[in-house]
Coordinates of C-alpha atoms and ligand atoms in Angstrom, one line a residue:
M1 CA -107.3 -193.6 -24.5
T2 CA -111.0 -194.1 -25.5
T3 CA -113.7 -191.7 -24.3
V4 CA -116.9 -192.8 -22.7
T5 CA -118.9 -192.1 -25.9
E6 CA -116.4 -194.2 -28.0
R7 CA -116.6 -197.0 -25.5
D8 CA -120.4 -196.9 -25.7
A9 CA -120.3 -196.9 -29.5
L10 CA -117.9 -199.9 -29.4
R11 CA -120.1 -201.8 -26.9
D12 CA -123.2 -201.1 -29.1
A13 CA -121.4 -202.3 -32.2
L14 CA -120.2 -205.5 -30.4
G15 CA -123.8 -206.1 -29.1
L16 CA -125.2 -205.7 -32.7
L17 CA -122.6 -208.2 -34.0
R18 CA -123.4 -210.7 -31.3
D19 CA -127.1 -210.4 -31.9
R20 CA -126.5 -210.9 -35.6
E21 CA -124.6 -214.1 -35.0
Q22 CA -127.3 -215.4 -32.6
V23 CA -130.1 -214.8 -35.1
A24 CA -128.2 -216.5 -37.9
E25 CA -127.4 -219.5 -35.7
R26 CA -131.1 -220.0 -34.9
L27 CA -132.0 -219.6 -38.6
L28 CA -129.4 -222.2 -39.6
E29 CA -130.8 -224.7 -37.0
S30 CA -134.3 -224.2 -38.4
S31 CA -133.0 -224.5 -42.0
A32 CA -131.4 -227.8 -41.1
K33 CA -134.7 -229.1 -39.8
H34 CA -137.2 -227.7 -42.3
S35 CA -135.9 -227.3 -45.9
F36 CA -137.4 -228.9 -49.0
D37 CA -136.3 -230.2 -52.3
P38 CA -139.3 -229.2 -54.5
D39 CA -138.1 -231.6 -57.3
K40 CA -138.5 -234.5 -55.0
E41 CA -141.2 -233.2 -52.6
L42 CA -143.9 -232.4 -55.2
D43 CA -145.6 -234.6 -57.8
W44 CA -144.8 -232.7 -61.0
D45 CA -146.2 -235.5 -63.2
A46 CA -149.8 -235.4 -61.8
P47 CA -152.2 -233.8 -64.3
A48 CA -153.9 -230.4 -63.4
E49 CA -157.2 -231.0 -61.6
D50 CA -160.5 -230.0 -63.2
G51 CA -162.5 -227.4 -61.4
K52 CA -159.6 -226.3 -59.2
W53 CA -158.1 -222.8 -59.1
F54 CA -154.5 -221.9 -59.8
W55 CA -154.9 -219.0 -57.3
P56 CA -157.7 -218.2 -54.8
P57 CA -160.3 -216.1 -56.6
E58 CA -160.5 -213.5 -53.8
L59 CA -156.8 -212.8 -54.3
L60 CA -157.2 -212.1 -58.1
S61 CA -156.9 -208.5 -59.2
L62 CA -160.3 -208.3 -60.8
Y63 CA -162.3 -210.1 -58.1
D64 CA -165.6 -208.4 -57.3
T65 CA -165.3 -205.8 -60.0
P66 CA -168.2 -205.2 -62.6
L67 CA -166.0 -207.0 -65.1
W68 CA -165.6 -210.0 -62.8
R69 CA -169.3 -210.3 -62.4
K70 CA -169.7 -210.5 -66.2
M71 CA -167.0 -213.1 -66.6
S72 CA -167.9 -216.8 -66.9
E73 CA -166.5 -219.2 -64.3
E74 CA -164.2 -220.7 -66.9
Q75 CA -162.8 -217.3 -67.8
R76 CA -162.3 -216.5 -64.1
M77 CA -160.4 -219.7 -63.6
D78 CA -158.3 -218.9 -66.7
L79 CA -157.5 -215.5 -65.2
A80 CA -156.3 -217.3 -62.0
R81 CA -154.0 -219.5 -64.1
H82 CA -152.5 -216.4 -65.8
E83 CA -152.2 -214.3 -62.6
A84 CA -150.5 -217.2 -60.8
A85 CA -148.0 -217.3 -63.6
S86 CA -147.6 -213.5 -63.5
L87 CA -147.0 -213.6 -59.7
A88 CA -144.5 -216.6 -60.0
S89 CA -142.7 -214.6 -62.7
L90 CA -142.5 -211.6 -60.4
G91 CA -141.3 -213.9 -57.7
I92 CA -138.4 -215.2 -59.8
W93 CA -137.5 -211.6 -60.8
F94 CA -137.3 -210.7 -57.1
E95 CA -135.4 -213.7 -56.1
I96 CA -132.8 -213.2 -58.8
I97 CA -132.3 -209.6 -57.6
L98 CA -132.2 -210.8 -54.0
M99 CA -129.5 -213.4 -54.7
Q100 CA -127.3 -210.7 -56.1
L101 CA -128.0 -208.4 -53.1
L102 CA -127.1 -211.2 -50.7
V103 CA -123.9 -212.0 -52.6
R104 CA -122.9 -208.3 -52.4
H105 CA -123.9 -208.2 -48.7
I106 CA -121.5 -210.9 -47.7
Y107 CA -118.6 -210.0 -50.0
D108 CA -116.6 -208.2 -47.3
K109 CA -117.8 -210.1 -44.2
S110 CA -116.2 -212.8 -42.2
L111 CA -116.3 -215.9 -44.3
T112 CA -116.8 -218.3 -41.4
S113 CA -119.5 -216.3 -39.5
S114 CA -122.9 -217.7 -39.1
H115 CA -124.3 -214.6 -40.6
V116 CA -122.5 -215.3 -43.9
R117 CA -123.3 -219.0 -43.7
Y118 CA -127.0 -218.2 -43.4
A119 CA -126.9 -215.8 -46.3
L120 CA -125.4 -218.6 -48.4
T121 CA -128.2 -221.0 -47.2
E122 CA -130.8 -218.4 -48.2
I123 CA -129.2 -218.0 -51.6
A124 CA -129.5 -221.8 -52.0
D125 CA -133.2 -221.6 -50.9
E126 CA -133.9 -218.9 -53.5
C127 CA -132.2 -221.0 -56.2
R128 CA -134.6 -223.9 -55.5
H129 CA -137.6 -221.5 -55.3
S130 CA -136.9 -219.9 -58.6
M131 CA -136.6 -223.3 -60.3
M132 CA -139.8 -224.4 -58.5
F133 CA -141.7 -221.3 -59.7
A134 CA -140.5 -221.7 -63.2
R135 CA -141.7 -225.3 -63.2
M136 CA -145.1 -224.2 -61.8
I137 CA -145.5 -221.6 -64.6
K138 CA -144.7 -224.3 -67.2
K139 CA -147.0 -226.8 -65.6
G140 CA -149.9 -224.3 -65.7
G141 CA -149.3 -223.7 -69.4
A142 CA -149.4 -219.9 -69.1
P143 CA -146.6 -217.7 -70.4
T144 CA -143.8 -216.1 -68.4
Y145 CA -144.7 -212.5 -67.6
R146 CA -141.7 -210.2 -67.4
V147 CA -142.0 -206.8 -65.7
P148 CA -141.9 -203.8 -68.1
R149 CA -138.5 -203.2 -69.7
I150 CA -138.0 -199.9 -67.8
Y151 CA -138.3 -201.5 -64.4
H152 CA -136.3 -204.5 -65.5
N153 CA -133.4 -202.1 -66.3
L154 CA -134.0 -199.9 -63.3
A155 CA -133.6 -203.0 -61.1
R156 CA -130.4 -203.8 -63.0
V157 CA -128.9 -200.6 -61.7
L158 CA -130.4 -200.8 -58.2
K159 CA -129.2 -204.3 -57.5
T160 CA -125.7 -203.2 -58.4
V161 CA -125.4 -200.0 -56.4
S162 CA -128.0 -200.2 -53.6
T163 CA -126.9 -199.7 -50.0
T164 CA -127.2 -202.5 -47.4
P165 CA -130.4 -201.1 -45.6
G166 CA -131.9 -200.2 -49.0
S167 CA -131.3 -203.8 -50.2
F168 CA -133.0 -205.3 -47.1
A169 CA -135.9 -202.9 -47.2
A170 CA -136.5 -203.9 -50.9
T171 CA -136.1 -207.6 -50.0
L172 CA -138.9 -207.3 -47.4
L173 CA -141.2 -205.6 -49.8
G174 CA -140.7 -208.4 -52.3
E175 CA -141.1 -211.1 -49.7
E176 CA -143.8 -210.1 -47.3
I177 CA -146.7 -209.2 -49.5
L178 CA -146.4 -212.3 -51.7
D179 CA -145.9 -214.3 -48.5
W180 CA -149.2 -213.0 -47.1
M181 CA -151.0 -214.2 -50.2
Q182 CA -149.3 -217.6 -50.1
R183 CA -150.3 -218.2 -46.5
L184 CA -153.9 -217.9 -47.7
T185 CA -153.2 -220.1 -50.8
F186 CA -151.6 -223.3 -49.4
P187 CA -154.4 -224.3 -47.0
D188 CA -157.1 -223.6 -49.6
E189 CA -158.8 -226.8 -50.8
R190 CA -160.2 -225.1 -53.9
V191 CA -156.6 -224.6 -55.2
Q192 CA -154.6 -227.0 -57.4
T193 CA -152.5 -229.4 -55.4
I194 CA -149.3 -228.4 -57.1
V195 CA -149.9 -224.7 -56.4
R196 CA -150.6 -225.6 -52.7
G197 CA -147.4 -227.6 -52.5
V198 CA -145.3 -224.8 -54.0
T199 CA -146.8 -222.1 -51.8
R200 CA -146.5 -224.3 -48.7
I201 CA -142.7 -224.9 -49.3
H202 CA -142.2 -221.2 -50.0
V203 CA -144.0 -220.0 -46.9
V204 CA -142.0 -222.3 -44.6
E205 CA -138.6 -221.3 -46.0
E206 CA -139.6 -217.6 -46.5
A207 CA -140.4 -217.1 -42.8
R208 CA -136.7 -217.4 -42.1
H209 CA -135.8 -215.0 -44.9
V210 CA -138.2 -212.4 -43.6
R211 CA -136.7 -212.8 -40.1
Y212 CA -133.1 -212.4 -41.4
A213 CA -133.9 -209.3 -43.5
R214 CA -136.0 -207.7 -40.7
E215 CA -133.3 -208.2 -38.1
E216 CA -130.6 -206.9 -40.4
L217 CA -132.7 -203.8 -41.4
R218 CA -133.5 -203.1 -37.8
R219 CA -129.7 -203.1 -37.0
Q220 CA -128.9 -201.0 -40.0
M221 CA -131.5 -198.4 -39.1
V222 CA -129.6 -198.0 -35.8
S223 CA -126.0 -198.1 -37.1
A224 CA -126.0 -196.8 -40.7
P225 CA -125.0 -193.1 -41.3
R226 CA -127.8 -190.6 -41.5
W227 CA -127.6 -190.1 -45.3
E228 CA -128.0 -193.9 -45.8
R229 CA -131.0 -194.0 -43.5
E230 CA -132.6 -191.1 -45.4
L231 CA -131.9 -192.8 -48.8
T232 CA -133.4 -196.0 -47.5
R233 CA -136.6 -194.2 -46.6
V234 CA -137.0 -192.7 -50.1
S235 CA -135.8 -195.7 -52.1
C236 CA -138.1 -198.0 -50.1
G237 CA -141.1 -195.7 -50.8
E238 CA -140.2 -195.6 -54.5
A239 CA -139.7 -199.4 -54.6
A240 CA -143.2 -199.7 -53.1
R241 CA -144.6 -197.7 -56.1
V242 CA -142.7 -199.9 -58.6
F243 CA -143.8 -203.0 -56.8
A244 CA -147.5 -202.1 -56.8
T245 CA -147.3 -201.1 -60.6
C246 CA -145.6 -204.4 -61.6
F247 CA -147.5 -206.7 -59.3
V248 CA -149.8 -208.1 -62.0
N249 CA -148.7 -207.9 -65.6
P250 CA -151.7 -206.4 -67.5
Q251 CA -151.0 -208.7 -70.4
V252 CA -152.9 -211.3 -68.3
Y253 CA -156.2 -209.6 -69.1
E254 CA -155.6 -209.6 -72.8
N255 CA -154.6 -213.3 -72.7
V256 CA -157.9 -214.2 -71.2
G257 CA -159.9 -212.2 -73.8
L258 CA -160.5 -209.0 -71.8
D259 CA -160.0 -205.4 -72.7
R260 CA -156.7 -204.5 -71.1
R261 CA -157.4 -200.8 -70.5
E262 CA -160.8 -201.5 -69.0
A263 CA -159.5 -204.2 -66.8
V264 CA -156.6 -202.1 -65.5
A265 CA -159.0 -199.2 -64.7
Q266 CA -161.4 -201.5 -62.8
V267 CA -158.6 -203.0 -60.8
K268 CA -157.5 -199.5 -59.9
A269 CA -161.0 -198.5 -58.8
S270 CA -161.6 -201.7 -56.9
G271 CA -162.1 -201.3 -53.1
H272 CA -161.7 -205.0 -52.6
R273 CA -158.3 -205.0 -54.3
R274 CA -157.1 -202.0 -52.3
E275 CA -158.1 -203.8 -49.2
V276 CA -156.3 -207.0 -50.2
M277 CA -153.1 -205.2 -51.1
Q278 CA -153.1 -203.1 -47.9
S279 CA -153.8 -206.1 -45.8
G280 CA -150.9 -207.9 -47.5
A281 CA -148.6 -205.0 -46.8
G282 CA -150.0 -204.4 -43.3
R283 CA -147.4 -206.4 -41.3
L284 CA -144.6 -204.9 -43.3
T285 CA -145.7 -201.3 -43.0
E286 CA -146.2 -201.7 -39.3
F287 CA -142.6 -203.0 -39.0
L288 CA -141.1 -200.3 -41.2
D289 CA -143.0 -197.6 -39.2
D290 CA -141.6 -199.2 -36.0
I291 CA -138.0 -199.0 -37.1
G292 CA -138.3 -195.5 -38.5
V293 CA -138.4 -196.2 -42.3
L294 CA -141.8 -194.6 -42.8
N295 CA -141.4 -190.9 -42.3
G296 CA -142.8 -187.9 -44.2
V297 CA -141.6 -188.4 -47.8
S298 CA -141.5 -192.2 -47.7
R299 CA -145.0 -192.3 -46.1
R300 CA -146.3 -190.2 -49.0
L301 CA -144.7 -192.5 -51.5
W302 CA -146.1 -195.6 -49.8
K303 CA -149.6 -194.0 -49.8
S304 CA -149.4 -193.2 -53.5
S305 CA -148.4 -196.8 -54.1
G306 CA -151.8 -197.8 -52.7
L307 CA -150.2 -200.2 -50.2
L308 CA -150.8 -197.9 -47.3
A309 CA -154.1 -196.3 -46.3
Ligands
FE2_401 FE1 -138.1 -217.5 -52.2
FE2_402 FE1 -136.9 -215.3 -49.9

C-alpha cells in the first residue's frame, strides 16, 4: 500500500513527465516550421562587403577603451573580424560539448518519446550550426581560435561526467549570452550580410534550445537529489568563470597588431565591457536565481566571473 507522501511524489513525477512531453511536442512543431539549411539559405559565394563590420563595434571587447580611441577605423574593423572568428570558434566548442551532453541525456530514456525526438532534432540543429560557424570563420579569413588547452581538457572531463542539471546549466550559459549578442547583430545594417544571415538563423533555432534547456533545468532543480542540486550551483558558478575567461581569445589583439597584455588589462578595466557582459547574462542570471541555482557560493562565483553585478 502506498502512503500519501508516496502518492504525492508519484503524482508530481508523472506531472513533470507530462509537462516534459508537452514542451517537446511544441518545440518539434516549431522546428518543423522554422528550420534552416545554412548551406542553401545563405550566399556563401558573395564577396565580403567593403566598409561593413564582421561584428557590431559596441559588442567588441575593446570598444570605448583608451586603446580603442587610438586605433584606426581599419584596425577596429580588423578586430571585429577576428573577434567574430573567436566567438564563432567558442560557439563550435560549446556546440560540440552540448551534442555530447544531449546524447548522454537521452541514452537511458524512452526512445519514442517526444523529449528524445526533440533532443535528436537539437543535435541536428547544432551539427548545422557548427558547420555554418566554421564556414563563416573561413569566409572572414581569420584563424580558428581555440580555448586555452587547460579548459579544453577540463571540458573533456566535464562533458563525460557531468550530471543532468549541471549539463543543462552549462548549456544555458553557452547559449544565452552569445544569443543576446546575436539578437543585436542580425538586424544591424552596418554588419556584413553573411554574418547577419548566420546570426539570424542561429537566433531562430537557438530560442528553442534555450526553452528546452530551461524547462529541463527547472524540472531537475525540483526533482534531483540535494547533492546534485548543490553540485549544480557550484559547477555552474565555476563554468561562468571559465566562460568569462575564454569568451574572447587574447590572441585576437596580437593578430591585429596590439599589445596583448595592455589590451587584456584595458578590457578588464572597461566599464562598457562589464555592462555588455552583464546585460548579456541578465536574462540568464534572473532565471537561475528564480529556480534556485544562484545561492551563496554560486552567487560569489558568478560575481567573480564579472557576469553578475
Ligand atoms: Fe547552435
Ligand atoms: Fe543551441
